[in-house]
PDB file of C-alpha atoms and ligand atoms in Angstrom:
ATOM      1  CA  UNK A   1     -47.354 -19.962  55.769  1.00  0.00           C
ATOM      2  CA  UNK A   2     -49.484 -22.150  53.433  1.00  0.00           C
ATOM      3  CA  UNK A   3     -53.429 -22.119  54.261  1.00  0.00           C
ATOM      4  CA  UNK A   4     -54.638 -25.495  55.206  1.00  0.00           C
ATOM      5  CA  UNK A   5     -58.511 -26.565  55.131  1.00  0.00           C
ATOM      6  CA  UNK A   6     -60.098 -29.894  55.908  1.00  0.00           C
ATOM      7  CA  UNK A   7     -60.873 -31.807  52.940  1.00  0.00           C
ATOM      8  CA  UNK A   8     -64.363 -31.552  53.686  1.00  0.00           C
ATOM      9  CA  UNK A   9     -64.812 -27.855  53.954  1.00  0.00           C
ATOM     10  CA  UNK A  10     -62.302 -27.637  50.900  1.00  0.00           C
ATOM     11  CA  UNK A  11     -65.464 -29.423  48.840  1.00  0.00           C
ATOM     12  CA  UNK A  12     -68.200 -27.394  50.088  1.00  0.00           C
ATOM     13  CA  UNK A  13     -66.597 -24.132  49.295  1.00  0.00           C
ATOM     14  CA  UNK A  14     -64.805 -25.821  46.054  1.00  0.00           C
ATOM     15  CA  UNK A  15     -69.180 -26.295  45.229  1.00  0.00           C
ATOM     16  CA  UNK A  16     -69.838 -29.892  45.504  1.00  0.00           C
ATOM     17  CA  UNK A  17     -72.406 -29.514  48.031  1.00  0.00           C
ATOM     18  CA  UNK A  18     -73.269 -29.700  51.373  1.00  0.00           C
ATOM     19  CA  UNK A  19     -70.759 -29.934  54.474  1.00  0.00           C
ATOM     20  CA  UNK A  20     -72.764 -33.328  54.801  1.00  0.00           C
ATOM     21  CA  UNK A  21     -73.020 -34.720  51.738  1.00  0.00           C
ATOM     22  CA  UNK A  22     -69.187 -33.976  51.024  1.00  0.00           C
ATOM     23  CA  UNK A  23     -68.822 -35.913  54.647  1.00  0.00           C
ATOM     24  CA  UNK A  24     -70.697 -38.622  52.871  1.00  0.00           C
ATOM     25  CA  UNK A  25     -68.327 -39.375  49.495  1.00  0.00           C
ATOM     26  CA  UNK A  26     -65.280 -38.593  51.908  1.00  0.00           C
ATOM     27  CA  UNK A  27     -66.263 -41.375  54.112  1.00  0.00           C
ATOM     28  CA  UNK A  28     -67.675 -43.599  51.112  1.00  0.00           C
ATOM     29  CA  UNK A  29     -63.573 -43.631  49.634  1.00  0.00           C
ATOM     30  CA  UNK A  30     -64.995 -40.821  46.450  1.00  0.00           C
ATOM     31  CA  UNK A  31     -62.331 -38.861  46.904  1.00  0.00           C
ATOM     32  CA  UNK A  32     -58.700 -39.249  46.464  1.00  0.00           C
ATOM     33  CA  UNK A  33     -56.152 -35.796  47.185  1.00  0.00           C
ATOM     34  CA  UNK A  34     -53.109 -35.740  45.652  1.00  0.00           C
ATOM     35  CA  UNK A  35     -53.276 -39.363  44.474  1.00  0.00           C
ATOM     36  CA  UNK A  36     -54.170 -41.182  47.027  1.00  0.00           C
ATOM     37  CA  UNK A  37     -57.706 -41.901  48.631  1.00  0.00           C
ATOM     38  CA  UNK A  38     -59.046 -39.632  51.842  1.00  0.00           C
ATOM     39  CA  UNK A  39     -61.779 -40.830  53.677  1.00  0.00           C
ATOM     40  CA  UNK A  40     -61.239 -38.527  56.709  1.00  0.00           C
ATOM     41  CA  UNK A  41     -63.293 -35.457  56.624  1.00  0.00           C
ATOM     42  CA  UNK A  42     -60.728 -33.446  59.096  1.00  0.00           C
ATOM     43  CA  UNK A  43     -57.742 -34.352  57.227  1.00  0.00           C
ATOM     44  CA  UNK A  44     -56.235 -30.714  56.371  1.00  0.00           C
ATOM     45  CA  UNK A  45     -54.062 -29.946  53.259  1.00  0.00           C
ATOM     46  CA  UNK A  46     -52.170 -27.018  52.045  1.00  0.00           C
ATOM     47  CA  UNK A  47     -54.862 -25.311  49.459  1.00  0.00           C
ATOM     48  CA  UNK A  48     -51.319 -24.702  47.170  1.00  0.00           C
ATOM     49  CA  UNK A  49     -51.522 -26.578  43.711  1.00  0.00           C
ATOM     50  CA  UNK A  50     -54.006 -28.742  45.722  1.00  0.00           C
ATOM     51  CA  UNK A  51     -55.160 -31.712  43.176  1.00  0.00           C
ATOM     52  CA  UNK A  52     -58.492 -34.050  43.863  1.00  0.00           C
ATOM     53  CA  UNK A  53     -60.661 -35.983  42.531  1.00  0.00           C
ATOM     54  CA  UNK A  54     -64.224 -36.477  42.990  1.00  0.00           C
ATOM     55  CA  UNK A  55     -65.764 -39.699  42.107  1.00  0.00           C
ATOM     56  CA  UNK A  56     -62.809 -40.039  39.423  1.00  0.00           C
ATOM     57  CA  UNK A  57     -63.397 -36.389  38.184  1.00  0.00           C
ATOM     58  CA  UNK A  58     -59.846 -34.603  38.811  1.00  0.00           C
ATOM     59  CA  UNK A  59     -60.192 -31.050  39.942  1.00  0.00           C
ATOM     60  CA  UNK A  60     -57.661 -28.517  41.399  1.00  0.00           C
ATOM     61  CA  UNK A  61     -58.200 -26.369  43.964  1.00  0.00           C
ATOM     62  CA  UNK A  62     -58.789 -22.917  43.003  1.00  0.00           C
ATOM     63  CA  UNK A  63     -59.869 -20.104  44.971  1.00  0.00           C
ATOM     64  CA  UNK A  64     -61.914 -18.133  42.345  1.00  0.00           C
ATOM     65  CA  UNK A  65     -63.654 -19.094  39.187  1.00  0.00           C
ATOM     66  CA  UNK A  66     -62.139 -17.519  36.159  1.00  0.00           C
ATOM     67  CA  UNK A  67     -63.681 -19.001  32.783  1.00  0.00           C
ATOM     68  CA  UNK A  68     -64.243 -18.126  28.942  1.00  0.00           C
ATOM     69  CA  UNK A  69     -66.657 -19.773  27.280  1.00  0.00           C
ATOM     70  CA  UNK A  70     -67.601 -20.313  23.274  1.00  0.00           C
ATOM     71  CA  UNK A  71     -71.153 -19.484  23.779  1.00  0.00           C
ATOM     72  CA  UNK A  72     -73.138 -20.988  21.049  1.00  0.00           C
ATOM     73  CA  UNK A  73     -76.555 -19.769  19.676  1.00  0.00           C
ATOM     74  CA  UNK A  74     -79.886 -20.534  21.270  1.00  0.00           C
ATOM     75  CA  UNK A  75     -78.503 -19.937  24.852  1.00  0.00           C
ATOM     76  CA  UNK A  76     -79.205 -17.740  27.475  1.00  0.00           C
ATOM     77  CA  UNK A  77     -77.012 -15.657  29.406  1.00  0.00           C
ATOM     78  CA  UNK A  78     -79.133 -15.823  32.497  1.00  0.00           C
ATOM     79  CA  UNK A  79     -79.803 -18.286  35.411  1.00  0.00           C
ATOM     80  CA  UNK A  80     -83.372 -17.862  34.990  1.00  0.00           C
ATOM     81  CA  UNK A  81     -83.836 -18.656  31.251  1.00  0.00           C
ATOM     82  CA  UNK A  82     -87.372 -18.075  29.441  1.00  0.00           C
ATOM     83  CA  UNK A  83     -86.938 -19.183  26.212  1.00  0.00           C
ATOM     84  CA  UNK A  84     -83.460 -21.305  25.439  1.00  0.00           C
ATOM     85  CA  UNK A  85     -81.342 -23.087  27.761  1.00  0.00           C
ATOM     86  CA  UNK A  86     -78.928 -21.193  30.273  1.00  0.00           C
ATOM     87  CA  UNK A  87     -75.598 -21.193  29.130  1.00  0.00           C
ATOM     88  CA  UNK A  88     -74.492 -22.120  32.853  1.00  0.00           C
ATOM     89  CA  UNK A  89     -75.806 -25.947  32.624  1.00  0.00           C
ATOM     90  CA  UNK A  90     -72.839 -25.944  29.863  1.00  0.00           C
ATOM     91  CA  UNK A  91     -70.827 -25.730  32.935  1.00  0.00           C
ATOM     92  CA  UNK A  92     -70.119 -28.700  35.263  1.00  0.00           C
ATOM     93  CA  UNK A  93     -72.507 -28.338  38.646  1.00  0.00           C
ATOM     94  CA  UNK A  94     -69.829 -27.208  41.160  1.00  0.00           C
ATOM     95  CA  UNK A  95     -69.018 -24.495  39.228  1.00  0.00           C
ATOM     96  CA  UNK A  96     -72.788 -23.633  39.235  1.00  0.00           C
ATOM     97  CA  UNK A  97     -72.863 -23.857  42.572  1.00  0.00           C
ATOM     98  CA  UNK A  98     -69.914 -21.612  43.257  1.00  0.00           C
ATOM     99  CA  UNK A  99     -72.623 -18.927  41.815  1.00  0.00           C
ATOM    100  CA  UNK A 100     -69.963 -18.213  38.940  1.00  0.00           C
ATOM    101  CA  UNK A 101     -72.175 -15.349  36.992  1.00  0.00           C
ATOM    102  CA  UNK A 102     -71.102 -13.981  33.542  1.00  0.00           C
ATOM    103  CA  UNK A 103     -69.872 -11.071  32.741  1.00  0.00           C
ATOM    104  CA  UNK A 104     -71.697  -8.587  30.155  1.00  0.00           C
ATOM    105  CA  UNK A 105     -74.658 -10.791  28.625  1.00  0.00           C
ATOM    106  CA  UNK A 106     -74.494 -11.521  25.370  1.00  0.00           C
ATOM    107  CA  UNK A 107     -77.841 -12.109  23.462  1.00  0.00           C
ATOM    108  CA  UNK A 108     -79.469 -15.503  22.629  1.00  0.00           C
ATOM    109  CA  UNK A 109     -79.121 -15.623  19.294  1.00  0.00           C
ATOM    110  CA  UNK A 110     -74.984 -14.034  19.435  1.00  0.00           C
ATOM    111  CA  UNK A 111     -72.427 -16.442  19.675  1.00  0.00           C
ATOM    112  CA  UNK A 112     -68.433 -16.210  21.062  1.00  0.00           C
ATOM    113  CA  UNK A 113     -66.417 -15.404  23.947  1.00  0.00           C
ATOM    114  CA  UNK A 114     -67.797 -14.441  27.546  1.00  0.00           C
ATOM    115  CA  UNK A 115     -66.492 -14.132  30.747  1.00  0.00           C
ATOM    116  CA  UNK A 116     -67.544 -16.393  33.626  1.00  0.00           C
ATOM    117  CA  UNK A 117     -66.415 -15.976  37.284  1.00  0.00           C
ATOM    118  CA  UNK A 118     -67.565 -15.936  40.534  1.00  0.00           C
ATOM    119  CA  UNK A 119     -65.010 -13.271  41.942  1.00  0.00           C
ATOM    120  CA  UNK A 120     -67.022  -9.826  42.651  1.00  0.00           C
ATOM    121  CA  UNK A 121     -64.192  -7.326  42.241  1.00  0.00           C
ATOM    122  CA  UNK A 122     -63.148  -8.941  39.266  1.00  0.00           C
ATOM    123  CA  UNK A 123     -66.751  -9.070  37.544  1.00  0.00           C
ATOM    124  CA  UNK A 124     -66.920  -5.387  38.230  1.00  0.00           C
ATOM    125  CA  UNK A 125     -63.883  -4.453  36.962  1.00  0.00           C
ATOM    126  CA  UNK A 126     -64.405  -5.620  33.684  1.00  0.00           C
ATOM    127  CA  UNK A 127     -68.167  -5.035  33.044  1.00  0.00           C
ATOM    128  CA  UNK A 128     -68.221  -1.211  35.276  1.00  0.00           C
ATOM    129  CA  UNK A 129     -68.522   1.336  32.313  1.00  0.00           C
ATOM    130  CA  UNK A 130     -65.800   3.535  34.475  1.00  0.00           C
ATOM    131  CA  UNK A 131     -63.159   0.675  33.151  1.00  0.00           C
ATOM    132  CA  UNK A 132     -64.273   0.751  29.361  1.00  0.00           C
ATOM    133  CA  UNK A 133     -62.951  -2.410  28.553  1.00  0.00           C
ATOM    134  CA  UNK A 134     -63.050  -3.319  24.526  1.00  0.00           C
ATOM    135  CA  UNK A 135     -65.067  -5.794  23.334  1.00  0.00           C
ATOM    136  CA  UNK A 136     -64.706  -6.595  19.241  1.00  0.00           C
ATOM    137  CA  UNK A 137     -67.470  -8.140  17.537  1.00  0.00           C
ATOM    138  CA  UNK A 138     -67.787  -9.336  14.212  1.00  0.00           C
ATOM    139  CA  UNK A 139     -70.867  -8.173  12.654  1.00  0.00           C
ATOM    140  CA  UNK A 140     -72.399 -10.341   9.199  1.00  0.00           C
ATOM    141  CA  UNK A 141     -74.345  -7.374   8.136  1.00  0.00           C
ATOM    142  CA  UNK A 142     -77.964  -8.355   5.541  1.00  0.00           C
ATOM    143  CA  UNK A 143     -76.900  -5.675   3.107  1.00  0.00           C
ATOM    144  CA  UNK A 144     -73.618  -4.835   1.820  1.00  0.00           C
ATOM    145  CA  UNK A 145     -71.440  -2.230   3.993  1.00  0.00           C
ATOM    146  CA  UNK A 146     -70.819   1.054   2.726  1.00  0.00           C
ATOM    147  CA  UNK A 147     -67.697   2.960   3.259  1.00  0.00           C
ATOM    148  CA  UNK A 148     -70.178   5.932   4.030  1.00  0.00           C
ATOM    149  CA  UNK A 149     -72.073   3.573   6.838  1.00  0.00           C
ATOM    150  CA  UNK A 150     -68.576   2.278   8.354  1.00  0.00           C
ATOM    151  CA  UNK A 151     -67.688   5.701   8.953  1.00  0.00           C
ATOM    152  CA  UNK A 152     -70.525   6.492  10.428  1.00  0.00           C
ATOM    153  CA  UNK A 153     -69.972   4.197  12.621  1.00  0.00           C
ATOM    154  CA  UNK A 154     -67.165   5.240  13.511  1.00  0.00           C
ATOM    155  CA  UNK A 155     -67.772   8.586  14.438  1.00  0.00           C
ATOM    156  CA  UNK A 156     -70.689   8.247  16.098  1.00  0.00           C
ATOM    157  CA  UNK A 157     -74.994   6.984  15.293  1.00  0.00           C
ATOM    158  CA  UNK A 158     -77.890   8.394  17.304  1.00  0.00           C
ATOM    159  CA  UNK A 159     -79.467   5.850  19.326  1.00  0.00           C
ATOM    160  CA  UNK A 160     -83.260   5.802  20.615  1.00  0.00           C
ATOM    161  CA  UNK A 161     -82.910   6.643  24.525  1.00  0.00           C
ATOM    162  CA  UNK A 162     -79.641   7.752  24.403  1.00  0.00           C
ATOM    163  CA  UNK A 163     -78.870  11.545  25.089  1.00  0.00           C
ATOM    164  CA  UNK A 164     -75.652  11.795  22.796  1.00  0.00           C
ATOM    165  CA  UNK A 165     -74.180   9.310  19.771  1.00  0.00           C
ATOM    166  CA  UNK A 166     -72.207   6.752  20.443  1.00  0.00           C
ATOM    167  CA  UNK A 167     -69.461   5.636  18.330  1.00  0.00           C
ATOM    168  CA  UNK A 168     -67.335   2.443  18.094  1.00  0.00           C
ATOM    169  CA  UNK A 169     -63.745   2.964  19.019  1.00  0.00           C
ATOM    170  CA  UNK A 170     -62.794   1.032  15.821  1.00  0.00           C
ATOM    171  CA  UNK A 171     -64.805  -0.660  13.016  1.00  0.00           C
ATOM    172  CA  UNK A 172     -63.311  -2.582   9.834  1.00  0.00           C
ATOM    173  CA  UNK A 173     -64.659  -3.839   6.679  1.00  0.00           C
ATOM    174  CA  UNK A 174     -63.135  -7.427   6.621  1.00  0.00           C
ATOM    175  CA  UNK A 175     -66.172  -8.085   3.324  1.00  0.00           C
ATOM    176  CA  UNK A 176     -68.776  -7.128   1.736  1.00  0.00           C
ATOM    177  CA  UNK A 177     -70.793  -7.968   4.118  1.00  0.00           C
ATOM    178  CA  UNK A 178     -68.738  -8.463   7.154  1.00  0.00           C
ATOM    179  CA  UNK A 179     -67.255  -5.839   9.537  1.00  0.00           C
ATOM    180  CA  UNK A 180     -65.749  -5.968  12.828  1.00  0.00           C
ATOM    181  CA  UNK A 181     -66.836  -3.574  15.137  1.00  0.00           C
ATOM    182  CA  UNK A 182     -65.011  -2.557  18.690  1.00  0.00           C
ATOM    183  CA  UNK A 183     -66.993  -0.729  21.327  1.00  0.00           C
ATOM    184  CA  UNK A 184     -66.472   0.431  24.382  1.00  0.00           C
ATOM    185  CA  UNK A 185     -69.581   0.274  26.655  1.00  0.00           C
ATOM    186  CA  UNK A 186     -71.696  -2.483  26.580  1.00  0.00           C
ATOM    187  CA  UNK A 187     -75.258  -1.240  26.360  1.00  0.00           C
ATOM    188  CA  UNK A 188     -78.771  -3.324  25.431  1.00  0.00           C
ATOM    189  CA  UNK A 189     -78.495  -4.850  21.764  1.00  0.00           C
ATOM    190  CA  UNK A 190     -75.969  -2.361  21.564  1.00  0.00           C
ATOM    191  CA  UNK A 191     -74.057  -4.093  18.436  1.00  0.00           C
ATOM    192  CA  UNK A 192     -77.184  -4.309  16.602  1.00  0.00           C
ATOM    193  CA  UNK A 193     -78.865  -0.927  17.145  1.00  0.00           C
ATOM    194  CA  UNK A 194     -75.864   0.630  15.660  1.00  0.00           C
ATOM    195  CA  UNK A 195     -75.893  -1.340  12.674  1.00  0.00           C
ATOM    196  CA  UNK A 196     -79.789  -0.587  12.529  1.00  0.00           C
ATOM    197  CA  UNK A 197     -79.380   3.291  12.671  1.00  0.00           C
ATOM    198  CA  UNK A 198     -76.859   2.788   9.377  1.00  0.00           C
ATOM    199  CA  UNK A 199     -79.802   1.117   7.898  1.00  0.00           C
ATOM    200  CA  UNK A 200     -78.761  -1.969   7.345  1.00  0.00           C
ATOM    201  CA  UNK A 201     -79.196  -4.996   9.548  1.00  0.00           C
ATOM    202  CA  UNK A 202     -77.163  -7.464  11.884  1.00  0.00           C
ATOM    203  CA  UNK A 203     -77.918 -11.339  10.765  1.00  0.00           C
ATOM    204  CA  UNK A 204     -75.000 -12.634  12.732  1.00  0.00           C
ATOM    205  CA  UNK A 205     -73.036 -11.823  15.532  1.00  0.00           C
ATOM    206  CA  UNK A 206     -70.081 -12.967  17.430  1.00  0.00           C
ATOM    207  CA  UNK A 207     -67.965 -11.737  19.963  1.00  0.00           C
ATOM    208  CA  UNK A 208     -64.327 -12.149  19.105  1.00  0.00           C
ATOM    209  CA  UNK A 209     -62.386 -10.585  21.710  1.00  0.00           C
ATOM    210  CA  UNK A 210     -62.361  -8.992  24.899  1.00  0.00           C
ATOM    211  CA  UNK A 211     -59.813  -6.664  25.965  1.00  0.00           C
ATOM    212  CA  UNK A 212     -55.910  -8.153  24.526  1.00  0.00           C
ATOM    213  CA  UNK A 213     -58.250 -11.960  25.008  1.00  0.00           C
ATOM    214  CA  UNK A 214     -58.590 -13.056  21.822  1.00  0.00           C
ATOM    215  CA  UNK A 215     -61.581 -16.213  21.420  1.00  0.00           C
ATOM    216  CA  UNK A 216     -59.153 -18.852  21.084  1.00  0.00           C
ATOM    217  CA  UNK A 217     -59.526 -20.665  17.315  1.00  0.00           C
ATOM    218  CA  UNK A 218     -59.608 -24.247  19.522  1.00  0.00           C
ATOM    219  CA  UNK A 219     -62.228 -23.424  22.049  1.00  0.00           C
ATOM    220  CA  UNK A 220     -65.069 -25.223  19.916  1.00  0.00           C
ATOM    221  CA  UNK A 221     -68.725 -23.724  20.119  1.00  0.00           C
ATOM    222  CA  UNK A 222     -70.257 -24.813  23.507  1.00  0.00           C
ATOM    223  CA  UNK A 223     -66.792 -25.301  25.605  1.00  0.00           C
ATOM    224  CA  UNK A 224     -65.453 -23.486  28.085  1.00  0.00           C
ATOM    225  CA  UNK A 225     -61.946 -23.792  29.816  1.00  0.00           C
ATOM    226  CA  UNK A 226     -60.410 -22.275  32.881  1.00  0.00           C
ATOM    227  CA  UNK A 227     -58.685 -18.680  31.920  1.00  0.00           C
ATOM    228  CA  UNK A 228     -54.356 -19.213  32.270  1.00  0.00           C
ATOM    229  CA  UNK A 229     -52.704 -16.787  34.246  1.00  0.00           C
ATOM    230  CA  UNK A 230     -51.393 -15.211  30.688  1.00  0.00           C
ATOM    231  CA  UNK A 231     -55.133 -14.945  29.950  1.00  0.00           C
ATOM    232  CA  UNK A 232     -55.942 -13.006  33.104  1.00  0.00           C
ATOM    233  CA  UNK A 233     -52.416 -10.998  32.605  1.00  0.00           C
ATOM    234  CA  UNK A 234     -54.490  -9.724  28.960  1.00  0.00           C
ATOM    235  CA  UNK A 235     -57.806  -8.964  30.302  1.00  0.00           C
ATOM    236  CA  UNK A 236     -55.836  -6.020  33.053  1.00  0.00           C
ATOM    237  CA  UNK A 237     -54.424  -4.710  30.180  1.00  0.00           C
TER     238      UNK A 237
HETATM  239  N1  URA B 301     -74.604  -6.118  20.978  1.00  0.00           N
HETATM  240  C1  URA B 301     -75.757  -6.746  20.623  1.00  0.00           C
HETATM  241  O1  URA B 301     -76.594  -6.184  19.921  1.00  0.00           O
HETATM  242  N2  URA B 301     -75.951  -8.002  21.073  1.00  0.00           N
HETATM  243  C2  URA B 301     -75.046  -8.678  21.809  1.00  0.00           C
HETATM  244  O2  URA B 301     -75.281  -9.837  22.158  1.00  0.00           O
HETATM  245  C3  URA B 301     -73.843  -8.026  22.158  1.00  0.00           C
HETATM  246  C4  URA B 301     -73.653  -6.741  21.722  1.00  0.00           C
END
């Protein structure tokens, strides 16, 4: 049978605040379900293909959180920021308040795709090193790239702290001085310590892909859109 939840609990969990102040639009006509206005908190709909609005925003009801994002430069991947703005106030507040977290940080200054959910199994799954899900990064290099220094890469550089070398599962020379690099783990500054122990240095960086998700050419710096079921069906791959 279909799950049914009051309208008003359906908005607290959904992130759009308190039990009380969801009472409060409900009863002040802010919300319409399925086209038509609800101003009784206790009125109970099936949570299937469940559409809303809120204040003229429409929303659909969705259980979990599953997002991509174009993160652009100057952001941070952390609620608690320090120096730039978090990437999360790109995000509309009820997702914030969902507690959606990302998944994998990329750095302030590296720009592309990331994960956003608030779903715990599936955060773990693709950021637990046991899953070893690829991430491909395309690397504008200060130097020119070297045959000798892409395969290198490729079969492994010493990094500071770490007990053995770690090599990229693939790496490409797409220029002179652009590569695209795919690694498996997803360690601190990972991307550009590599390219630092080939001696030359990363001066931009952008994540392209993750797993068979590709960053889609439309998804504009800064925006972020709701991950299709097709989208999802690429990331378990
Ligand atoms: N590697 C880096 O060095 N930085 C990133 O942001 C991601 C991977």
């Amino acid at each position: 049978m279909a799950k049914k939840l009051d309208i008003e609990r359906v908005l607290h969990k959904q992130g759009f605040g308190s039990r009380k102040l969801c009472r409060i639009m409900i009863i002040n006509q802010e919300i319409t379900v399925n086209g038509e206005i609800c101003d009784d908190p206790s009125a109970e709909f099936d949570l299937e293909n469940l559409q809303y609005t809120v204040k003229g925003e429409p929303w659909e009801y969705r259980k979990n959180a599953y997002l991509m994002m174009h993160k652009p430069s100057n952001y941070e991947c952390s609620h608690k920021t320090q120096h730039h703005p978090t990437i999360y106030s790109l995000l509309p507040h009820p997702l914030v308040e969902r507690g959606v977290q990302c998944i994998g940080r990329l750095d302030e200054d590296t720009t592309g795709l990331i994960l956003i959910s608030d779903d715990g199994q599936f955060i773990h799954r693709m950021s637990s090193p046991k899953h070893k899900v690829p991430k491909v990064y395309e690397v504008t290099c200060k130097h020119p790239v070297s045959e000798d220094q892409i395969a290198h890469i490729r079969q492994g550089v010493q990094l500071v702290d770490e007990d053995l070398p770690i090599a990229a599962l693939a790496c490409t020379k797409i220029n002179n001085h652009v590569i695209h690099m795919t690694l498996a783990e997803g360690k601190y500054h990972q991307v550009k310590r590599m390219v630092a122990a080939i001696s030359n240095r990363v001066e931009a960086l952008k994540r392209i892909k993750i797993g068979q998700l590709d960053l889609p050419q439309d998804l504009k710096v800064g925006e972020w859109r709701w991950l299709s079921a097709a989208d999802l069906n690429a990331l378990q791959k």
